[in-house]
PDB file of C-alpha atoms in Angstrom:
ATOM      1  CA  MET A   1     -39.426  -3.882 -14.219  1.00 56.00           C
ATOM      2  CA  GLY A   2     -39.927   0.839 -15.768  1.00 56.00           C
ATOM      3  CA  LYS A   3     -36.507   2.160 -16.923  1.00 54.00           C
ATOM      4  CA  SER A   4     -37.237   4.847 -13.816  1.00 52.00           C
ATOM      5  CA  ASN A   5     -37.063   1.785 -11.402  1.00 49.00           C
ATOM      6  CA  LEU A   6     -33.799  -0.009 -13.663  1.00 47.00           C
ATOM      7  CA  ARG A   7     -32.048   3.545 -13.044  1.00 50.00           C
ATOM      8  CA  ARG A   8     -32.670   3.477  -9.351  1.00 53.00           C
ATOM      9  CA  ILE A   9     -31.465  -0.235  -8.436  1.00 50.00           C
ATOM     10  CA  LEU A  10     -28.196   0.555 -11.314  1.00 46.00           C
ATOM     11  CA  SER A  11     -27.594   3.423  -9.496  1.00 50.00           C
ATOM     12  CA  SER A  12     -28.134   2.384  -6.471  1.00 50.00           C
ATOM     13  CA  ILE A  13     -25.278  -0.651  -7.228  1.00 52.00           C
ATOM     14  CA  SER A  14     -22.763   2.052  -7.724  1.00 46.00           C
ATOM     15  CA  LEU A  15     -23.200   3.759  -5.014  1.00 41.00           C
ATOM     16  CA  LEU A  16     -22.545   0.530  -2.952  1.00 44.00           C
ATOM     17  CA  LEU A  17     -19.920  -0.383  -4.559  1.00 44.00           C
ATOM     18  CA  SER A  18     -17.857   2.993  -4.616  1.00 41.00           C
ATOM     19  CA  LEU A  19     -18.101   3.263  -1.057  1.00 40.00           C
ATOM     20  CA  ASN A  20     -16.601  -0.550  -1.145  1.00 42.00           C
ATOM     21  CA  MET A  21     -14.288   0.538  -3.081  1.00 43.00           C
ATOM     22  CA  ALA A  22     -13.426   3.904  -0.687  1.00 43.00           C
ATOM     23  CA  LEU A  23     -13.425   1.742   2.921  1.00 44.00           C
ATOM     24  CA  ALA A  24     -11.325  -0.914   1.203  1.00 45.00           C
ATOM     25  CA  GLU A  25      -8.951   1.164   0.568  1.00 77.00           C
ATOM     26  CA  THR A  26      -6.594   1.580   3.947  1.00 91.00           C
ATOM     27  CA  PHE A  27      -3.406   1.686   3.919  1.00 96.00           C
ATOM     28  CA  VAL A  28      -1.028   0.667   7.125  1.00 96.00           C
ATOM     29  CA  ALA A  29       3.182   1.810   7.225  1.00 97.00           C
ATOM     30  CA  VAL A  30       5.466  -0.332   8.039  1.00 97.00           C
ATOM     31  CA  ASP A  31       8.479   1.701  10.846  1.00 95.00           C
ATOM     32  CA  LYS A  32      10.386  -2.194  11.962  1.00 95.00           C
ATOM     33  CA  PRO A  33      11.626  -5.051  10.167  1.00 95.00           C
ATOM     34  CA  ALA A  34       9.337  -6.976   9.520  1.00 96.00           C
ATOM     35  CA  LYS A  35       8.308 -10.428   7.849  1.00 96.00           C
ATOM     36  CA  ILE A  36       4.830 -11.615   6.362  1.00 96.00           C
ATOM     37  CA  PHE A  37       3.255 -14.442   7.698  1.00 96.00           C
ATOM     38  CA  ASP A  38      -0.010 -16.657   6.018  1.00 96.00           C
ATOM     39  CA  GLU A  39      -1.783 -16.854   9.208  1.00 94.00           C
ATOM     40  CA  PRO A  40      -1.770 -14.506  11.947  1.00 94.00           C
ATOM     41  CA  ASN A  41       0.729 -16.217  14.182  1.00 90.00           C
ATOM     42  CA  VAL A  42       4.108 -15.404  14.740  1.00 83.00           C
ATOM     43  CA  LYS A  43       4.555 -19.119  15.657  1.00 86.00           C
ATOM     44  CA  GLY A  44       2.784 -19.693  11.635  1.00 82.00           C
ATOM     45  CA  TYR A  45       4.911 -19.968   8.239  1.00 93.00           C
ATOM     46  CA  VAL A  46       6.527 -16.661   7.368  1.00 94.00           C
ATOM     47  CA  THR A  47       5.380 -15.956   4.139  1.00 95.00           C
ATOM     48  CA  LEU A  48       8.465 -16.946   0.499  1.00 93.00           C
ATOM     49  CA  ASN A  49       7.798 -15.942  -2.177  1.00 92.00           C
ATOM     50  CA  THR A  50       9.019 -17.676  -5.351  1.00 91.00           C
ATOM     51  CA  LYS A  51      13.021 -18.006  -4.392  1.00 92.00           C
ATOM     52  CA  ASN A  52      11.884 -19.640  -1.142  1.00 95.00           C
ATOM     53  CA  GLN A  53      12.881 -16.073   0.703  1.00 94.00           C
ATOM     54  CA  GLU A  54      11.128 -14.714   3.209  1.00 96.00           C
ATOM     55  CA  VAL A  55       9.025 -12.070   2.786  1.00 96.00           C
ATOM     56  CA  THR A  56      10.332  -8.867   4.958  1.00 96.00           C
ATOM     57  CA  PRO A  57       9.106  -5.455   4.081  1.00 97.00           C
ATOM     58  CA  SER A  58      11.310  -2.596   5.473  1.00 95.00           C
ATOM     59  CA  PRO A  59      10.975   0.455   6.912  1.00 96.00           C
ATOM     60  CA  GLY A  60       8.634   3.064   5.009  1.00 96.00           C
ATOM     61  CA  MET A  61       6.700   0.931   3.277  1.00 97.00           C
ATOM     62  CA  VAL A  62       3.137   0.529   2.993  1.00 97.00           C
ATOM     63  CA  PHE A  63      -0.027  -1.829   2.056  1.00 97.00           C
ATOM     64  CA  LYS A  64      -3.519  -1.484   1.208  1.00 96.00           C
ATOM     65  CA  SER A  65      -4.834  -2.983   4.843  1.00 96.00           C
ATOM     66  CA  LEU A  66      -7.877  -5.721   4.437  1.00 96.00           C
ATOM     67  CA  GLU A  67      -8.525  -6.526   7.294  1.00 94.00           C
ATOM     68  CA  ASN A  68      -7.314  -6.103  10.966  1.00 93.00           C
ATOM     69  CA  SER A  69      -8.065  -8.413  13.746  1.00 92.00           C
ATOM     70  CA  ASN A  70      -6.469  -9.246  17.296  1.00 93.00           C
ATOM     71  CA  GLY A  71      -3.361  -7.774  16.668  1.00 94.00           C
ATOM     72  CA  TRP A  72      -2.970  -9.136  13.010  1.00 97.00           C
ATOM     73  CA  HIS A  73      -3.431  -6.723   9.442  1.00 97.00           C
ATOM     74  CA  LEU A  74      -4.529  -9.354   7.394  1.00 97.00           C
ATOM     75  CA  VAL A  75      -2.716  -6.476   3.949  1.00 97.00           C
ATOM     76  CA  GLU A  76      -1.961  -6.876   0.173  1.00 96.00           C
ATOM     77  CA  TYR A  77       1.702  -6.851   0.127  1.00 95.00           C
ATOM     78  CA  SER A  78       1.833  -6.880  -3.873  1.00 93.00           C
ATOM     79  CA  PRO A  79      -1.011  -6.937  -6.672  1.00 91.00           C
ATOM     80  CA  GLY A  80      -3.111 -10.769  -5.221  1.00 90.00           C
ATOM     81  CA  LEU A  81      -0.640 -11.338  -2.530  1.00 94.00           C
ATOM     82  CA  ARG A  82      -2.030 -11.031   0.530  1.00 96.00           C
ATOM     83  CA  GLY A  83      -0.337 -12.877   4.250  1.00 96.00           C
ATOM     84  CA  TYR A  84      -0.578 -11.303   7.821  1.00 97.00           C
ATOM     85  CA  ILE A  85       1.614  -8.047   9.570  1.00 97.00           C
ATOM     86  CA  SER A  86       1.693  -8.088  13.688  1.00 97.00           C
ATOM     87  CA  ASP A  87       0.304  -4.316  14.761  1.00 96.00           C
ATOM     88  CA  GLN A  88       3.345  -4.522  16.312  1.00 96.00           C
ATOM     89  CA  ARG A  89       5.677  -4.106  12.980  1.00 97.00           C
ATOM     90  CA  LEU A  90       3.603  -1.029  12.238  1.00 97.00           C
ATOM     91  CA  GLY A  91       2.989   3.130  13.476  1.00 95.00           C
ATOM     92  CA  THR A  92       1.810   5.578  12.280  1.00 93.00           C
ATOM     93  CA  PRO A  93       3.856   8.243  10.299  1.00 94.00           C
ATOM     94  CA  THR A  94       3.954  12.077  12.210  1.00 91.00           C
ATOM     95  CA  HIS A  95       3.187  14.412   9.407  1.00 92.00           C
ATOM     96  CA  LEU A  96       2.509  14.614   5.592  1.00 94.00           C
ATOM     97  CA  PRO A  97       5.026  14.533   4.229  1.00 94.00           C
ATOM     98  CA  LYS A  98       5.837  17.232   1.819  1.00 93.00           C
ATOM     99  CA  ALA A  99       6.419  17.733  -2.457  1.00 94.00           C
ATOM    100  CA  GLY A 100      10.154  17.277  -3.005  1.00 96.00           C
ATOM    101  CA  VAL A 101      12.718  15.884  -4.536  1.00 97.00           C
ATOM    102  CA  TYR A 102      13.690  12.051  -2.433  1.00 97.00           C
ATOM    103  CA  LYS A 103      15.778   8.970  -3.383  1.00 97.00           C
ATOM    104  CA  VAL A 104      13.926   6.068  -3.804  1.00 97.00           C
ATOM    105  CA  SER A 105      14.778   3.914  -0.273  1.00 96.00           C
ATOM    106  CA  ASN A 106      14.866   0.356  -2.091  1.00 95.00           C
ATOM    107  CA  LYS A 107      16.126   1.346  -5.832  1.00 94.00           C
ATOM    108  CA  ALA A 108      19.408   2.345  -5.669  1.00 93.00           C
ATOM    109  CA  GLY A 109      20.029   5.321  -7.036  1.00 94.00           C
ATOM    110  CA  ALA A 110      16.419   6.169  -7.986  1.00 96.00           C
ATOM    111  CA  THR A 111      15.122   9.597  -7.471  1.00 97.00           C
ATOM    112  CA  ILE A 112      11.075  10.377  -7.372  1.00 97.00           C
ATOM    113  CA  LYS A 113       9.947  14.150  -7.430  1.00 98.00           C
ATOM    114  CA  VAL A 114       6.512  14.399  -6.097  1.00 97.00           C
ATOM    115  CA  SER A 115       4.192  17.112  -6.356  1.00 97.00           C
ATOM    116  CA  SER A 116       1.636  18.422  -4.860  1.00 94.00           C
ATOM    117  CA  ASP A 117      -0.824  20.939  -5.506  1.00 91.00           C
ATOM    118  CA  GLY A 118      -4.002  20.352  -2.735  1.00 83.00           C
ATOM    119  CA  ASN A 119      -5.464  16.794  -2.313  1.00 84.00           C
ATOM    120  CA  ALA A 120      -3.444  16.266  -5.922  1.00 92.00           C
ATOM    121  CA  TRP A 121      -0.550  14.471  -5.971  1.00 96.00           C
ATOM    122  CA  THR A 122       1.721  13.713  -8.430  1.00 97.00           C
ATOM    123  CA  ALA A 123       5.314  11.814  -9.189  1.00 97.00           C
ATOM    124  CA  GLU A 124       7.648  11.433 -11.633  1.00 97.00           C
ATOM    125  CA  ILE A 125      10.312   9.116 -12.317  1.00 95.00           C
ATOM    126  CA  ASN A 126      12.317   7.831 -15.166  1.00 92.00           C
ATOM    127  CA  GLY A 127      10.183   9.801 -17.228  1.00 93.00           C
ATOM    128  CA  HIS A 128       6.593   8.047 -15.934  1.00 95.00           C
ATOM    129  CA  SER A 129       3.997   9.784 -13.897  1.00 96.00           C
ATOM    130  CA  TYR A 130       1.850   8.375 -10.938  1.00 97.00           C
ATOM    131  CA  ARG A 131      -0.843   9.805  -8.937  1.00 96.00           C
ATOM    132  CA  GLY A 132      -1.104   9.966  -5.648  1.00 96.00           C
ATOM    133  CA  THR A 133      -3.645   9.890  -2.681  1.00 94.00           C
ATOM    134  CA  VAL A 134      -3.142  10.741   0.711  1.00 95.00           C
ATOM    135  CA  ASN A 135      -5.073   8.266   3.347  1.00 93.00           C
ATOM    136  CA  GLY A 136      -3.807   9.643   6.825  1.00 92.00           C
ATOM    137  CA  ASN A 137      -0.379  10.741   6.440  1.00 94.00           C
ATOM    138  CA  ILE A 138       0.763   8.254   4.064  1.00 96.00           C
ATOM    139  CA  VAL A 139       1.076   8.955   0.050  1.00 97.00           C
ATOM    140  CA  VAL A 140       0.157   6.233  -2.926  1.00 97.00           C
ATOM    141  CA  PHE A 141       1.176   6.603  -5.817  1.00 97.00           C
ATOM    142  CA  MET A 142      -0.555   4.396  -8.332  1.00 96.00           C
ATOM    143  CA  THR A 143       0.122   3.192 -12.359  1.00 95.00           C
ATOM    144  CA  PRO A 144      -3.080   4.082 -15.062  1.00 93.00           C
ATOM    145  CA  ASP A 145      -4.088   0.276 -13.831  1.00 92.00           C
ATOM    146  CA  ASN A 146      -4.414   1.142 -10.462  1.00 92.00           C
ATOM    147  CA  GLN A 147      -1.565  -0.846  -8.395  1.00 94.00           C
ATOM    148  CA  GLN A 148       0.349   0.398  -6.337  1.00 96.00           C
ATOM    149  CA  ALA A 149       3.552   1.573  -7.860  1.00 97.00           C
ATOM    150  CA  TYR A 150       5.087   4.026  -4.928  1.00 97.00           C
ATOM    151  CA  SER A 151       4.681   5.863  -1.203  1.00 97.00           C
ATOM    152  CA  LEU A 152       5.718   8.398   0.556  1.00 97.00           C
ATOM    153  CA  VAL A 153       5.343   8.602   4.277  1.00 97.00           C
ATOM    154  CA  ASP A 154       7.633  10.078   7.314  1.00 96.00           C
ATOM    155  CA  PHE A 155       7.753   8.470  11.104  1.00 95.00           C
ATOM    156  CA  GLY A 156       9.135  12.524  12.231  1.00 93.00           C
ATOM    157  CA  ASP A 157      13.435  10.834  10.312  1.00 92.00           C
ATOM    158  CA  GLY A 158      12.006  12.316   6.642  1.00 93.00           C
ATOM    159  CA  PRO A 159      10.391  10.899   3.715  1.00 95.00           C
ATOM    160  CA  ILE A 160      11.438   7.960   3.271  1.00 97.00           C
ATOM    161  CA  ALA A 161      10.092   6.761  -0.877  1.00 97.00           C
ATOM    162  CA  ILE A 162       9.140   2.880  -1.906  1.00 97.00           C
ATOM    163  CA  CYS A 163       8.806   1.827  -5.395  1.00 97.00           C
ATOM    164  CA  TYR A 164       6.752  -1.741  -5.434  1.00 96.00           C
ATOM    165  CA  ASP A 165       7.575  -2.668  -8.441  1.00 93.00           C
ATOM    166  CA  ASN A 166       9.567  -6.274  -7.583  1.00 92.00           C
ATOM    167  CA  ASP A 167      12.655  -6.154  -8.670  1.00 91.00           C
ATOM    168  CA  CYS A 168      12.919  -4.097  -5.960  1.00 90.00           C
ATOM    169  CA  THR A 169      10.537  -5.962  -3.251  1.00 92.00           C
ATOM    170  CA  GLY A 170      11.644  -9.730  -3.932  1.00 88.00           C
ATOM    171  CA  PHE A 171       8.208 -10.012  -3.031  1.00 88.00           C
ATOM    172  CA  PHE A 172       7.427 -12.940  -5.774  1.00 87.00           C
TER     173      PHE A 172
END
């Protein structure tokens, strides 16, 4: 196999991986108190954390949706942890939040400063900076190792900022 063919193959593989990652980045927003389930069925088991407590996302939380079928989304609610959430607990944020300073709803006393310059979003909190991306009207801020750190959504009653550190969520 010549260098030209090898480059073409590697280029195609790289393109496919990029497309796959772009397509996989679909986020859903919780707009009602919810529970995560082990199976896509409310009669199934509610997912429990290591303290034997139910995993209960609050309104404003945002999760990466891995698949959507029969009224259920398979979501990654914490890095490497997956479960199902009913479509009935999800909503569509009404408009894109604006830059500003917001209270973090699940982290007592914390505020986050959000700025945007076109499509470039940044969040600053406690001396740390996170890059943000927009998915619909959902803004997700990621750590340098590409883990979800914060999100910002607005269902019409003002922006809701959420922290995804396990000390704030209690998800595992």
